[in-house]
Amino acid sequence: MTAIGEKTVSNKSESTAEVVGVSPKRGIERRGQIITGLCVTLVVVLVVTLIFMVCSRGLATFTKDGIPLGSFFGGTTWNPHQNGADGVPLVGALPMIVGSFSVTLLSCLIALPFALGASIFVVEIAPGFGSKIFRPLTEVLVGIPSVVFGLVGLGIIVPWMRGLVGGTGYGILSASIVLAFMILPTITSLSTDALAAVPNSYRDGSYGLGCTRWQTIVGVVLPSALPGILTAIIMGMSRAFGEALAVQMVIGNAAQMPQGLFTPASTLTSVLTMGMGNEAMGTLPNDVLWALAMVLLIMSLVFILIVHLIGRKGAAKND
Amino acid sequence: MTDTTKLTSSTVQNPVLHTHDVTVDYSGKRALNETSLSFESGTVTALIGPSGCGKSTFLRCINLMNREIPGCVVGGKIVYHDINVNTKGIDTLWLRKRVGMVFQQPNPFRKSIYENVAFALKSHGMTKKEELDERVEKSLRAAALWDEVKDKLRDSAYALSGGQQQRLCIARTLALQPDVVLMDEPCSALDPIATFAIEETISSIARNGICVVIVTHNMEQATRVSNKTAFFYLGHMVEFGDTAQIFGAPKDQRLNDYLNGRFG
Ligand SMILES: Nc1ncnc2c1ncn2[C@@H]1O[C@H](COP(=O)(O)OP(=O)(O)OP(=O)(O)O)[C@@H](O)[C@H]1O
Ligand SMILES: [Mg+2]
């Protein structure tokens, strides 16, 4: 109480000092502004340079090396060191693009029911357990490094797949399961927040009309939390899309069009981590890797854009 | 108009609902002492009293909304059409369909205007579109909202003004054809014009034979809309009587002080 009082008093004296132009704090304030301003500039410069660098290198594939867009995005054979029958290097990225999208969508499909179920349970059914035990737990899980998930996948899921359907055990499904584990905490914790943000007055309104708890959850709470849940899904997807290490450990890394869920495949990220160290700068095989990175970057930006669009729509609806 | 309703209510005695020694404890702390009141069809009863005296607590007993609050224990009898509903086995869903509730803050669902009214109907098993359409229109008319929204039933309920939202909440309650409607300060978030519209709505639903119980901090509102008034003070129901008598000739000293603005 007194602290607040004192603060107002000192503020008052400050402003009077400013009027007469002898504020001793002015220098500090200026310096603070400059330092924070520099930090902002640094971040902005970093982001812009990063995007510029990836894009300029990536575009070199099409400008300098003269690869047609169609054979990059539409080609199905990936072997940058060889030329195809038409004389164009074999740099078809479609297998990796398909691979990336399949593991992303599939892992979300696997994780979503569990994530939603868990968040409904902790918000609507056992709030005490939710806030005391479950939330801290998911926060810990979010922070687990992806290599740990990869190891678990390698040690458990791949052998399990091998036993179940034969083959090597490596493939899109194994990668999707590993990714699902990895993004489960992210989606769960974000959708828990979304459900918890639904005002209690909505629930009261529904109970007051004699609706059951289940009708209230399905008919009132979930629709109200939909923008937040969508955001949670997109965040999970963008994490799955960008994950390299864990995927690379279990997907089998065969740069070929995915034949099914159980055969080795590859993703944009896995090809990048496997190949980047081995190619000389400025050569075509190096340039096409940059082009893959550009596709990754653009997709991440698209994910972020979608999140913002959902946020804005949700906010507009709230008014 | 109000005079005639007052006359009928004092001559025809048919309680839909009465409470007998109802008490409420929140986690062992007494919030409401033995309260016995009776409510008749077609009358409006106002619950008044200073903040924290237990008006909302009492109101939420009647449709068993207090059961949603952990640690809340309700004692005594709440008799609705000769059935004591304050028992373990009672079907709260059935009761809340019959005893509707309107809250202090307008709380429409994040749905269209139409769906706001139809949601509970669907939850209770009404599926035919014609039936739903008809009931939605009837309820919106009863809540004096139909003319304002009939061309935009598919718009979000959030596009309505606060007063319209509150009437929408009344409409969605009326859609279940309750015979008791509980209102907890339904106008406290509204401006005078919206308040006037809600008061009109209250009078008209009472004329249709519904028993209305309304909590209000607005003394003029109590005199305008209610036939009976109950005064609560520090967890006790202190005085209950015809609204004219409560405001014109209060018997209890505390009520007298309250009306003269000496506390609360
Ligand atoms: N959920 C709850 N848990 C614990 N105590 C509660 C709860 N709700 C109300 N109370 C207590 O019960 C008493 C009566 O509260 P109530 O909300 O019924 O008052 P009120 O008359 O409606 O007041 P107001 O006019 O401010 O709405 C208060 O002392 C309050 O602190
Ligand atoms: Mg209250």
Coordinates of C-alpha atoms and ligand atoms in Angstrom, one line a residue:
Chain A
M1 CA 0.0 0.0 0.0
T2 CA 2.7 2.4 1.1
A3 CA 4.9 1.4 -1.7
I4 CA 2.3 2.3 -4.3
G5 CA 1.8 5.7 -2.5
E6 CA 5.5 6.4 -2.6
K7 CA 5.7 5.5 -6.2
T8 CA 3.0 8.0 -7.2
V9 CA 4.7 10.6 -5.1
S10 CA 8.1 10.0 -6.8
N11 CA 6.4 9.9 -10.2
K12 CA 4.9 13.3 -9.5
S13 CA 8.2 14.8 -8.5
E14 CA 9.8 13.3 -11.6
S15 CA 7.2 14.9 -13.9
T16 CA 7.7 18.3 -12.3
A17 CA 11.4 17.8 -12.7
E18 CA 10.9 17.1 -16.4
V19 CA 8.9 20.3 -16.8
V20 CA 11.7 22.4 -15.5
G21 CA 14.3 20.3 -17.4
V22 CA 16.6 19.1 -14.7
S23 CA 15.6 15.4 -14.5
P24 CA 18.5 13.4 -13.4
K25 CA 16.9 10.2 -14.6
R26 CA 16.7 11.3 -18.2
G27 CA 20.1 9.9 -19.1
I28 CA 19.3 6.5 -17.8
E29 CA 16.0 6.5 -19.7
R30 CA 17.8 7.4 -22.9
R31 CA 20.3 4.7 -22.4
G32 CA 17.6 2.2 -21.7
Q33 CA 15.8 3.1 -24.8
I34 CA 18.9 2.8 -26.9
I35 CA 19.8 -0.6 -25.5
T36 CA 16.4 -2.1 -25.9
G37 CA 16.1 -0.5 -29.4
L38 CA 19.4 -2.2 -30.4
C39 CA 18.1 -5.5 -29.2
V40 CA 15.0 -5.2 -31.3
T41 CA 17.1 -4.2 -34.3
L42 CA 19.3 -7.2 -33.8
V43 CA 16.4 -9.6 -33.7
V44 CA 14.8 -8.0 -36.8
V45 CA 18.1 -8.0 -38.7
L46 CA 18.7 -11.6 -37.8
V47 CA 15.3 -12.8 -39.0
V48 CA 15.5 -10.8 -42.2
T49 CA 19.1 -12.0 -43.0
L50 CA 18.1 -15.6 -42.3
I51 CA 15.1 -15.5 -44.6
F52 CA 17.2 -13.6 -47.2
M53 CA 20.1 -16.0 -47.0
V54 CA 18.0 -19.2 -47.2
C55 CA 15.9 -17.8 -50.1
S56 CA 18.8 -16.5 -52.1
R57 CA 20.7 -19.7 -51.8
G58 CA 17.5 -21.7 -52.4
L59 CA 16.5 -19.7 -55.4
A60 CA 20.0 -20.3 -56.9
T61 CA 18.8 -23.8 -57.8
F62 CA 16.3 -22.3 -60.2
T63 CA 18.3 -19.2 -61.4
K64 CA 21.9 -20.2 -61.4
D65 CA 21.6 -23.9 -62.0
G66 CA 18.6 -23.6 -64.2
I67 CA 16.5 -26.3 -62.7
P68 CA 12.9 -26.0 -63.9
L69 CA 10.4 -25.5 -61.0
G70 CA 8.4 -28.4 -62.3
S71 CA 11.2 -30.9 -62.1
F72 CA 12.0 -29.8 -58.5
F73 CA 8.5 -29.8 -57.1
G74 CA 7.1 -32.5 -59.4
G75 CA 10.1 -34.8 -59.9
T76 CA 10.0 -38.1 -57.9
T77 CA 13.7 -39.1 -58.1
W78 CA 16.2 -37.6 -55.8
N79 CA 19.8 -38.1 -56.9
P80 CA 21.5 -34.7 -57.3
H81 CA 24.7 -36.2 -58.5
Q82 CA 23.2 -37.7 -61.6
N83 CA 21.4 -36.4 -64.6
G84 CA 18.2 -37.8 -65.9
A85 CA 17.3 -38.8 -69.4
D86 CA 16.5 -35.2 -70.3
G87 CA 19.8 -34.0 -69.1
V88 CA 18.4 -32.2 -66.0
P89 CA 19.9 -33.3 -62.7
L90 CA 17.6 -35.7 -60.7
V91 CA 16.4 -33.3 -58.1
G92 CA 12.8 -34.2 -57.7
A93 CA 11.8 -33.1 -54.2
L94 CA 8.3 -34.5 -54.3
P95 CA 9.2 -37.6 -52.2
M96 CA 10.4 -35.5 -49.4
I97 CA 7.6 -33.0 -49.6
V98 CA 5.1 -35.9 -49.5
G99 CA 7.0 -37.5 -46.7
S100 CA 7.0 -34.3 -44.6
F101 CA 3.3 -33.7 -45.0
S102 CA 2.4 -37.3 -44.4
V103 CA 4.3 -37.6 -41.1
T104 CA 3.0 -34.2 -40.0
L105 CA -0.7 -35.0 -40.7
L106 CA -0.5 -38.5 -39.5
S107 CA 1.3 -37.6 -36.2
C108 CA -1.4 -34.9 -35.6
L109 CA -4.2 -37.4 -36.3
I110 CA -2.6 -39.8 -33.8
A111 CA -1.9 -37.2 -31.1
L112 CA -5.1 -35.2 -31.3
P113 CA -7.6 -37.6 -29.8
F114 CA -5.3 -38.2 -26.8
A115 CA -4.5 -34.5 -26.4
L116 CA -8.2 -33.5 -26.5
G117 CA -9.3 -36.3 -24.2
A118 CA -6.6 -35.4 -21.7
S119 CA -7.4 -31.7 -21.7
I120 CA -11.1 -32.3 -21.4
F121 CA -10.4 -34.6 -18.5
V122 CA -8.2 -32.2 -16.6
V123 CA -10.3 -29.0 -17.3
E124 CA -13.8 -30.4 -17.1
I125 CA -13.6 -33.5 -14.9
A126 CA -10.7 -33.3 -12.5
P127 CA -9.5 -29.7 -12.3
G128 CA -7.6 -30.3 -9.1
F129 CA -5.6 -33.1 -10.5
G130 CA -5.1 -31.0 -13.7
S131 CA -3.6 -27.9 -12.0
K132 CA -1.5 -29.7 -9.4
I133 CA -0.1 -32.7 -11.3
F134 CA -1.0 -32.8 -14.9
R135 CA -0.1 -29.4 -16.1
P136 CA 3.4 -29.3 -14.6
L137 CA 3.9 -32.8 -16.1
T138 CA 3.0 -31.7 -19.6
E139 CA 5.3 -28.7 -19.2
V140 CA 8.2 -31.1 -18.4
L141 CA 7.3 -33.2 -21.4
V142 CA 7.4 -30.2 -23.7
G143 CA 11.0 -29.6 -22.8
I144 CA 12.3 -33.2 -23.5
P145 CA 14.9 -33.0 -26.3
S146 CA 13.8 -34.6 -29.5
V147 CA 16.8 -37.0 -29.6
V148 CA 15.3 -38.7 -26.5
F149 CA 12.1 -39.4 -28.5
G150 CA 14.2 -40.6 -31.4
L151 CA 16.0 -43.0 -29.1
V152 CA 12.7 -44.3 -27.7
G153 CA 11.5 -44.8 -31.3
L154 CA 14.6 -46.6 -32.3
G155 CA 14.6 -48.8 -29.3
I156 CA 10.9 -49.6 -29.0
I157 CA 8.8 -48.5 -31.9
V158 CA 11.0 -49.6 -34.8
P159 CA 11.4 -53.2 -33.5
W160 CA 7.8 -53.3 -32.6
M161 CA 6.8 -52.3 -36.2
R162 CA 9.2 -54.8 -37.5
G163 CA 7.6 -57.6 -35.5
L164 CA 4.1 -56.4 -36.4
V165 CA 4.3 -55.9 -40.2
G166 CA 7.7 -57.3 -41.1
G167 CA 10.2 -55.3 -43.2
T168 CA 12.8 -53.0 -41.6
G169 CA 10.4 -51.4 -39.2
Y170 CA 11.6 -48.0 -40.4
G171 CA 9.0 -45.9 -42.2
I172 CA 6.4 -43.1 -42.1
L173 CA 4.3 -44.8 -39.5
S174 CA 7.2 -45.2 -37.1
A175 CA 8.2 -41.6 -37.6
S176 CA 4.6 -40.4 -37.2
I177 CA 4.3 -42.3 -33.9
V178 CA 7.5 -40.9 -32.6
L179 CA 6.4 -37.4 -33.7
A180 CA 3.0 -37.9 -32.1
F181 CA 4.6 -38.6 -28.8
M182 CA 6.7 -35.5 -29.2
I183 CA 3.9 -33.1 -30.1
L184 CA 1.4 -34.6 -27.7
P185 CA 2.5 -32.4 -24.8
T186 CA 2.5 -29.3 -27.0
I187 CA -1.1 -29.9 -28.3
T188 CA -2.3 -31.0 -24.9
S189 CA -1.0 -28.0 -23.0
L190 CA -2.2 -25.5 -25.5
S191 CA -5.7 -27.0 -25.8
T192 CA -5.9 -27.3 -22.0
D193 CA -5.3 -23.5 -21.9
A194 CA -7.9 -23.0 -24.6
L195 CA -10.5 -25.0 -22.7
A196 CA -9.6 -23.4 -19.4
A197 CA -10.1 -20.0 -21.0
V198 CA -13.8 -20.7 -21.7
P199 CA -15.7 -18.6 -19.2
N200 CA -17.5 -20.5 -16.5
S201 CA -20.7 -18.5 -17.3
Y202 CA -21.0 -20.5 -20.5
R203 CA -21.0 -23.7 -18.5
D204 CA -23.5 -22.3 -16.0
G205 CA -25.8 -21.3 -18.8
S206 CA -25.8 -24.8 -20.2
Y207 CA -26.2 -26.5 -16.8
G208 CA -28.9 -24.0 -16.1
L209 CA -30.8 -25.3 -19.1
G210 CA -30.7 -28.8 -17.8
C211 CA -28.0 -30.0 -20.2
T212 CA -25.7 -32.8 -19.1
R213 CA -22.0 -32.4 -18.6
W214 CA -21.3 -34.2 -21.8
Q215 CA -23.8 -32.0 -23.8
T216 CA -22.2 -29.0 -22.2
I217 CA -18.7 -30.0 -23.2
V218 CA -19.5 -31.0 -26.8
G219 CA -22.1 -28.3 -27.5
V220 CA -20.8 -25.3 -25.6
V221 CA -17.2 -25.7 -24.3
L222 CA -15.5 -27.2 -27.3
P223 CA -17.1 -24.9 -29.9
S224 CA -16.1 -21.9 -27.8
A225 CA -12.5 -23.2 -27.5
L226 CA -12.2 -24.0 -31.2
P227 CA -9.9 -21.2 -32.2
G228 CA -7.5 -22.1 -29.4
I229 CA -7.7 -25.8 -30.2
L230 CA -7.0 -25.1 -33.9
T231 CA -4.0 -23.0 -32.8
A232 CA -2.8 -25.9 -30.7
I233 CA -3.1 -28.3 -33.7
I234 CA -1.2 -25.9 -36.0
M235 CA 1.6 -25.4 -33.4
G236 CA 1.9 -29.2 -33.1
M237 CA 2.0 -29.5 -36.9
S238 CA 4.6 -26.9 -37.2
R239 CA 6.7 -28.6 -34.6
A240 CA 6.3 -32.0 -36.3
F241 CA 7.0 -30.5 -39.8
G242 CA 10.3 -28.9 -38.6
E243 CA 11.5 -31.8 -36.5
A244 CA 14.7 -33.4 -38.0
L245 CA 16.6 -35.5 -35.6
A246 CA 13.9 -37.8 -34.2
V247 CA 12.4 -38.3 -37.6
Q248 CA 15.7 -39.1 -39.2
M249 CA 16.4 -41.8 -36.6
V250 CA 13.3 -43.8 -37.4
I251 CA 12.1 -43.0 -40.9
G252 CA 14.7 -45.1 -42.8
N253 CA 16.0 -42.2 -45.0
A254 CA 15.3 -43.6 -48.4
A255 CA 14.8 -40.7 -50.8
Q256 CA 12.1 -42.3 -52.8
M257 CA 8.4 -41.8 -53.2
P258 CA 6.7 -43.3 -50.1
Q259 CA 5.3 -46.7 -51.1
G260 CA 3.2 -47.1 -47.9
L261 CA 3.3 -46.5 -44.2
F262 CA 5.8 -49.2 -43.5
T263 CA 8.6 -48.7 -46.0
P264 CA 11.6 -46.4 -45.5
A265 CA 11.0 -42.9 -46.7
S266 CA 12.4 -39.5 -46.0
T267 CA 11.4 -35.9 -45.2
L268 CA 12.7 -32.5 -46.1
T269 CA 14.4 -32.2 -42.7
S270 CA 15.9 -35.7 -42.7
V271 CA 17.4 -35.2 -46.2
L272 CA 18.8 -31.9 -45.1
T273 CA 20.5 -33.2 -41.9
M274 CA 21.8 -36.2 -43.8
G275 CA 23.2 -34.2 -46.8
M276 CA 24.2 -30.8 -45.6
G277 CA 27.7 -31.7 -44.3
N278 CA 28.6 -33.7 -47.4
E279 CA 28.2 -31.2 -50.3
A280 CA 30.6 -28.4 -51.3
M281 CA 29.2 -24.9 -51.1
G282 CA 28.0 -23.5 -54.4
T283 CA 27.6 -26.8 -56.2
L284 CA 24.3 -27.9 -57.4
P285 CA 23.8 -30.7 -54.8
N286 CA 24.4 -28.0 -52.2
D287 CA 22.0 -25.5 -53.8
V288 CA 19.1 -27.9 -54.0
L289 CA 19.5 -28.6 -50.3
W290 CA 19.1 -24.9 -49.7
A291 CA 16.0 -25.0 -51.9
L292 CA 14.6 -27.7 -49.6
A293 CA 15.4 -25.5 -46.6
M294 CA 13.5 -22.7 -48.3
V295 CA 10.4 -24.9 -48.7
L296 CA 10.7 -25.7 -45.0
L297 CA 11.0 -22.1 -44.1
I298 CA 8.1 -21.0 -46.2
M299 CA 5.9 -23.8 -44.7
S300 CA 6.8 -22.6 -41.1
L301 CA 5.9 -19.1 -42.1
V302 CA 2.6 -20.4 -43.4
F303 CA 1.9 -22.2 -40.2
I304 CA 2.6 -19.0 -38.2
L305 CA 0.4 -17.0 -40.5
I306 CA -2.5 -19.5 -40.0
V307 CA -2.1 -19.2 -36.2
H308 CA -2.3 -15.4 -36.5
L309 CA -5.3 -15.6 -38.8
I310 CA -7.1 -17.9 -36.3
G311 CA -6.2 -15.6 -33.5
R312 CA -7.6 -12.5 -35.2
K313 CA -10.8 -14.3 -36.2
G314 CA -11.2 -15.5 -32.6
A315 CA -10.6 -12.0 -31.3
A316 CA -13.1 -10.5 -33.7
K317 CA -15.7 -13.1 -32.7
N318 CA -15.2 -12.3 -29.0
D319 CA -16.3 -8.7 -29.5
Chain B
M1 CA -51.6 -3.3 -15.5
T2 CA -49.5 -4.1 -12.5
D3 CA -52.4 -3.4 -10.1
T4 CA -54.6 -6.1 -11.7
T5 CA -51.8 -8.7 -11.6
K6 CA -51.3 -7.8 -7.9
L7 CA -55.0 -8.3 -7.3
T8 CA -55.2 -11.7 -8.9
S9 CA -52.0 -12.9 -7.1
S10 CA -53.3 -12.1 -3.7
T11 CA -56.7 -13.7 -4.3
V12 CA -55.6 -16.9 -6.1
Q13 CA -53.2 -18.9 -4.0
N14 CA -51.4 -21.6 -5.9
P15 CA -47.8 -22.1 -4.9
V16 CA -45.7 -23.8 -7.6
L17 CA -42.8 -23.8 -5.3
H18 CA -42.0 -23.4 -1.7
T19 CA -38.9 -23.7 0.4
H20 CA -39.0 -25.0 3.9
D21 CA -36.1 -24.2 6.3
V22 CA -33.6 -24.1 3.5
T23 CA -30.0 -23.7 4.7
V24 CA -26.7 -23.4 2.7
D25 CA -23.2 -24.1 3.8
Y26 CA -20.1 -23.5 1.7
S27 CA -17.4 -25.8 2.9
G28 CA -18.9 -25.9 6.4
K29 CA -19.4 -22.1 6.5
R30 CA -23.1 -21.1 6.9
A31 CA -24.1 -18.7 4.1
L32 CA -27.9 -18.9 4.4
N33 CA -30.0 -19.7 7.5
E34 CA -33.4 -21.4 7.6
T35 CA -35.4 -19.7 4.8
S36 CA -39.0 -20.6 4.1
L37 CA -40.7 -18.8 1.2
S38 CA -43.5 -19.7 -1.2
F39 CA -43.9 -18.6 -4.8
E40 CA -47.0 -18.6 -6.9
S41 CA -47.7 -18.9 -10.6
G42 CA -48.0 -15.6 -12.4
T43 CA -46.3 -13.6 -9.8
V44 CA -43.0 -11.9 -9.7
T45 CA -41.0 -12.1 -6.4
A46 CA -38.1 -9.8 -5.8
L47 CA -35.2 -10.8 -3.5
I48 CA -33.5 -7.7 -2.1
G49 CA -30.7 -7.1 0.4
P50 CA -27.2 -5.8 0.8
S51 CA -24.3 -7.5 -1.1
G52 CA -23.3 -10.9 0.2
C53 CA -26.5 -11.5 2.2
G54 CA -27.2 -14.7 0.3
K55 CA -29.7 -13.8 -2.4
S56 CA -27.9 -15.5 -5.2
T57 CA -27.1 -18.4 -2.9
F58 CA -30.8 -18.9 -2.2
L59 CA -31.8 -18.5 -5.8
R60 CA -29.3 -21.1 -6.9
C61 CA -30.8 -23.6 -4.4
I62 CA -34.1 -23.6 -6.2
N63 CA -32.8 -25.2 -9.4
L64 CA -30.1 -27.1 -7.6
M65 CA -27.3 -25.1 -9.4
N66 CA -25.5 -25.1 -6.1
R67 CA -24.8 -28.8 -6.7
E68 CA -22.2 -27.7 -9.3
I69 CA -20.2 -26.0 -6.6
P70 CA -17.8 -28.3 -4.7
G71 CA -18.3 -28.2 -0.9
C72 CA -21.8 -26.6 -1.1
V73 CA -24.4 -28.3 1.2
V74 CA -28.1 -27.4 1.0
G75 CA -30.4 -28.4 3.8
G76 CA -34.1 -28.3 4.3
K77 CA -36.9 -28.9 1.8
I78 CA -37.4 -27.4 -1.6
V79 CA -40.9 -28.4 -2.8
Y80 CA -41.7 -28.0 -6.4
H81 CA -45.3 -29.2 -7.3
D82 CA -45.5 -31.3 -4.1
I83 CA -42.1 -32.9 -4.8
N84 CA -39.2 -32.3 -2.5
V85 CA -36.4 -31.8 -5.0
N86 CA -33.6 -31.4 -2.4
T87 CA -33.0 -35.1 -2.3
K88 CA -30.2 -37.3 -3.6
G89 CA -32.2 -39.1 -6.2
I90 CA -33.8 -36.1 -8.0
D91 CA -33.1 -35.7 -11.7
T92 CA -31.4 -32.2 -11.7
L93 CA -31.7 -32.1 -15.5
W94 CA -35.5 -32.5 -15.4
L95 CA -35.8 -29.9 -12.7
R96 CA -33.6 -27.3 -14.5
K97 CA -35.7 -27.8 -17.6
R98 CA -38.8 -26.9 -15.5
V99 CA -37.1 -24.2 -13.4
G100 CA -35.1 -22.0 -15.8
M101 CA -32.4 -19.5 -14.8
V102 CA -31.1 -16.2 -16.3
F103 CA -27.8 -15.0 -15.1
Q104 CA -26.4 -11.6 -14.1
Q105 CA -24.0 -11.3 -17.1
P106 CA -25.7 -12.1 -20.5
N107 CA -24.0 -15.4 -21.4
P108 CA -25.1 -16.4 -24.8
F109 CA -23.3 -19.4 -26.3
R110 CA -20.8 -18.9 -29.1
K111 CA -23.4 -19.9 -31.6
S112 CA -25.9 -18.3 -33.9
I113 CA -29.0 -16.6 -32.4
Y114 CA -31.1 -19.6 -33.6
E115 CA -28.8 -22.2 -32.2
N116 CA -28.6 -20.4 -28.8
V117 CA -32.3 -21.1 -28.4
A118 CA -32.4 -24.5 -30.1
F119 CA -29.3 -25.9 -28.3
A120 CA -31.1 -27.0 -25.1
L121 CA -34.2 -28.1 -27.1
K122 CA -31.9 -30.4 -29.1
S123 CA -30.1 -31.6 -26.0
H124 CA -33.5 -32.6 -24.6
G125 CA -34.3 -34.6 -27.7
M126 CA -36.3 -32.3 -30.0
T127 CA -35.1 -33.1 -33.5
K128 CA -37.8 -32.1 -36.0
K129 CA -36.9 -28.9 -37.8
E130 CA -40.5 -27.5 -38.0
E131 CA -40.9 -28.1 -34.3
L132 CA -37.6 -26.4 -33.5
D133 CA -38.4 -23.5 -35.8
E134 CA -41.8 -23.0 -34.2
R135 CA -40.5 -23.1 -30.7
V136 CA -37.6 -20.8 -31.4
E137 CA -39.9 -18.2 -32.9
K138 CA -42.4 -18.5 -30.0
S139 CA -39.6 -18.1 -27.4
L140 CA -38.1 -15.1 -29.1
R141 CA -41.5 -13.5 -29.3
A142 CA -42.1 -14.2 -25.6
A143 CA -38.8 -12.5 -24.8
A144 CA -39.8 -9.5 -27.0
L145 CA -36.8 -10.1 -29.3
W146 CA -38.3 -11.6 -32.4
D147 CA -38.9 -8.5 -34.4
E148 CA -35.3 -7.3 -33.8
V149 CA -33.7 -10.6 -34.9
K150 CA -36.0 -12.4 -37.2
D151 CA -34.0 -11.5 -40.3
K152 CA -30.6 -12.5 -38.8
L153 CA -31.3 -15.7 -36.9
R154 CA -28.1 -17.2 -38.4
D155 CA -25.9 -14.4 -37.2
S156 CA -23.7 -14.8 -34.2
A157 CA -25.3 -14.0 -30.9
Y158 CA -22.3 -11.8 -30.1
A159 CA -23.5 -9.4 -32.8
L160 CA -26.3 -8.4 -30.5
S161 CA -26.3 -5.6 -27.9
G162 CA -26.0 -6.5 -24.2
G163 CA -29.7 -6.0 -23.7
Q164 CA -30.6 -8.1 -26.7
Q165 CA -28.2 -10.8 -25.5
Q166 CA -29.9 -10.9 -22.2
R167 CA -33.3 -11.2 -23.8
L168 CA -31.9 -14.0 -25.9
C169 CA -30.9 -15.7 -22.7
I170 CA -34.4 -15.3 -21.4
A171 CA -35.7 -16.7 -24.7
R172 CA -33.5 -19.8 -24.5
T173 CA -34.8 -20.3 -21.0
L174 CA -38.4 -19.9 -22.1
A175 CA -37.9 -22.3 -24.9
L176 CA -38.0 -25.2 -22.5
Q177 CA -41.4 -24.0 -21.3
P178 CA -40.5 -23.8 -17.6
D179 CA -43.1 -22.7 -15.1
V180 CA -40.5 -21.0 -12.8
V181 CA -37.9 -18.6 -14.1
L182 CA -35.1 -17.5 -11.7
M183 CA -33.2 -14.3 -12.6
D184 CA -30.1 -13.1 -10.8
E185 CA -29.7 -9.4 -11.3
P186 CA -30.6 -9.7 -15.0
C187 CA -30.3 -6.0 -15.6
S188 CA -27.2 -5.0 -13.7
A189 CA -25.0 -5.0 -16.8
L190 CA -27.6 -3.1 -18.9
D191 CA -28.5 0.6 -19.6
P192 CA -31.9 2.0 -18.7
I193 CA -33.5 1.4 -22.0
A194 CA -32.4 -2.2 -22.2
T195 CA -33.5 -2.6 -18.6
F196 CA -36.9 -1.3 -19.4
A197 CA -37.2 -3.8 -22.2
I198 CA -36.3 -6.7 -19.9
E199 CA -38.7 -5.5 -17.3
E200 CA -41.5 -5.5 -19.9
T201 CA -40.5 -9.0 -20.8
I202 CA -40.6 -10.0 -17.1
S203 CA -44.1 -8.6 -16.7
S204 CA -45.3 -10.3 -19.8
I205 CA -44.0 -13.8 -19.0
A206 CA -45.5 -13.4 -15.5
R207 CA -48.9 -12.6 -17.2
N208 CA -48.5 -15.9 -19.1
G209 CA -48.6 -17.7 -15.8
I210 CA -44.9 -18.2 -15.1
C211 CA -43.6 -17.7 -11.6
V212 CA -40.6 -15.3 -11.7
V213 CA -38.1 -14.9 -8.9
I214 CA -35.7 -12.0 -9.4
V215 CA -32.7 -10.8 -7.4
T216 CA -32.2 -7.1 -7.8
H217 CA -30.3 -4.3 -6.2
N218 CA -32.5 -1.7 -7.9
M219 CA -35.3 -0.7 -5.5
E220 CA -37.3 1.0 -8.2
Q221 CA -37.1 -2.1 -10.3
A222 CA -38.4 -4.2 -7.5
T223 CA -41.4 -1.9 -7.1
R224 CA -42.0 -1.8 -10.8
V225 CA -41.9 -5.5 -11.6
S226 CA -42.6 -7.5 -8.5
N227 CA -45.8 -8.5 -6.5
K228 CA -43.9 -9.9 -3.5
T229 CA -40.6 -9.0 -2.0
A230 CA -38.3 -10.8 0.3
F231 CA -35.6 -9.0 2.2
F232 CA -32.4 -10.8 3.1
Y233 CA -29.8 -9.6 5.6
L234 CA -26.5 -11.3 6.6
G235 CA -27.7 -14.8 5.6
H236 CA -31.2 -14.4 7.1
M237 CA -34.5 -14.0 5.3
V238 CA -35.8 -11.1 7.4
E239 CA -39.1 -10.0 6.0
F240 CA -41.4 -11.3 3.2
G241 CA -44.6 -9.6 2.0
D242 CA -46.4 -7.8 -0.7
T243 CA -44.1 -5.4 -2.4
A244 CA -46.2 -2.4 -1.5
Q245 CA -46.1 -3.3 2.1
I246 CA -42.3 -4.0 2.1
F247 CA -41.5 -0.6 0.6
G248 CA -44.4 1.3 2.1
A249 CA -44.6 0.0 5.6
P250 CA -41.5 -2.1 6.5
K251 CA -41.8 -3.9 9.8
D252 CA -38.2 -4.8 10.5
Q253 CA -35.8 -2.2 11.7
R254 CA -33.0 -3.5 9.4
L255 CA -35.2 -3.4 6.4
N256 CA -36.2 0.1 7.3
D257 CA -32.5 1.1 7.6
Y258 CA -31.7 -0.6 4.3
L259 CA -34.4 1.2 2.4
N260 CA -33.3 4.5 3.9
G261 CA -29.8 3.8 2.6
R262 CA -28.3 3.5 6.1
F263 CA -26.2 0.5 5.1
G264 CA -25.5 -1.9 2.2
Ligands
LIG1 N1 -19.0 -20.5 -4.4 C1 -18.9 -20.0 -3.1 N2 -18.0 -20.5 -2.3 C2 -17.9 -20.1 -1.0 N3 -18.7 -19.0 -0.5 C3 -19.6 -18.5 -1.3 C4 -19.8 -18.9 -2.6 N4 -20.7 -18.1 -3.2 C5 -21.1 -17.3 -2.3 N5 -20.4 -17.5 -1.1 C6 -20.6 -16.7 0.2 O1 -22.0 -16.8 0.5 C7 -22.4 -15.5 1.0 C8 -23.6 -15.1 0.2 O2 -23.2 -14.9 -1.2 P1 -24.2 -14.5 -2.3 O3 -23.5 -14.6 -3.6 O4 -25.4 -15.4 -2.2 O5 -24.6 -13.0 -2.0 P2 -25.6 -12.1 -2.8 O6 -26.6 -11.7 -1.8 O7 -26.0 -12.6 -4.0 O8 -24.6 -10.8 -3.0 P3 -24.6 -9.9 -4.3 O9 -25.7 -8.9 -4.1 O10 -23.2 -9.2 -4.1 O11 -24.7 -10.7 -5.5 C9 -21.2 -14.6 0.8 O12 -20.7 -14.4 2.1 C10 -20.3 -15.3 -0.1 O13 -19.0 -15.0 0.3
MG2 MG -25.6 -12.2 -6.1

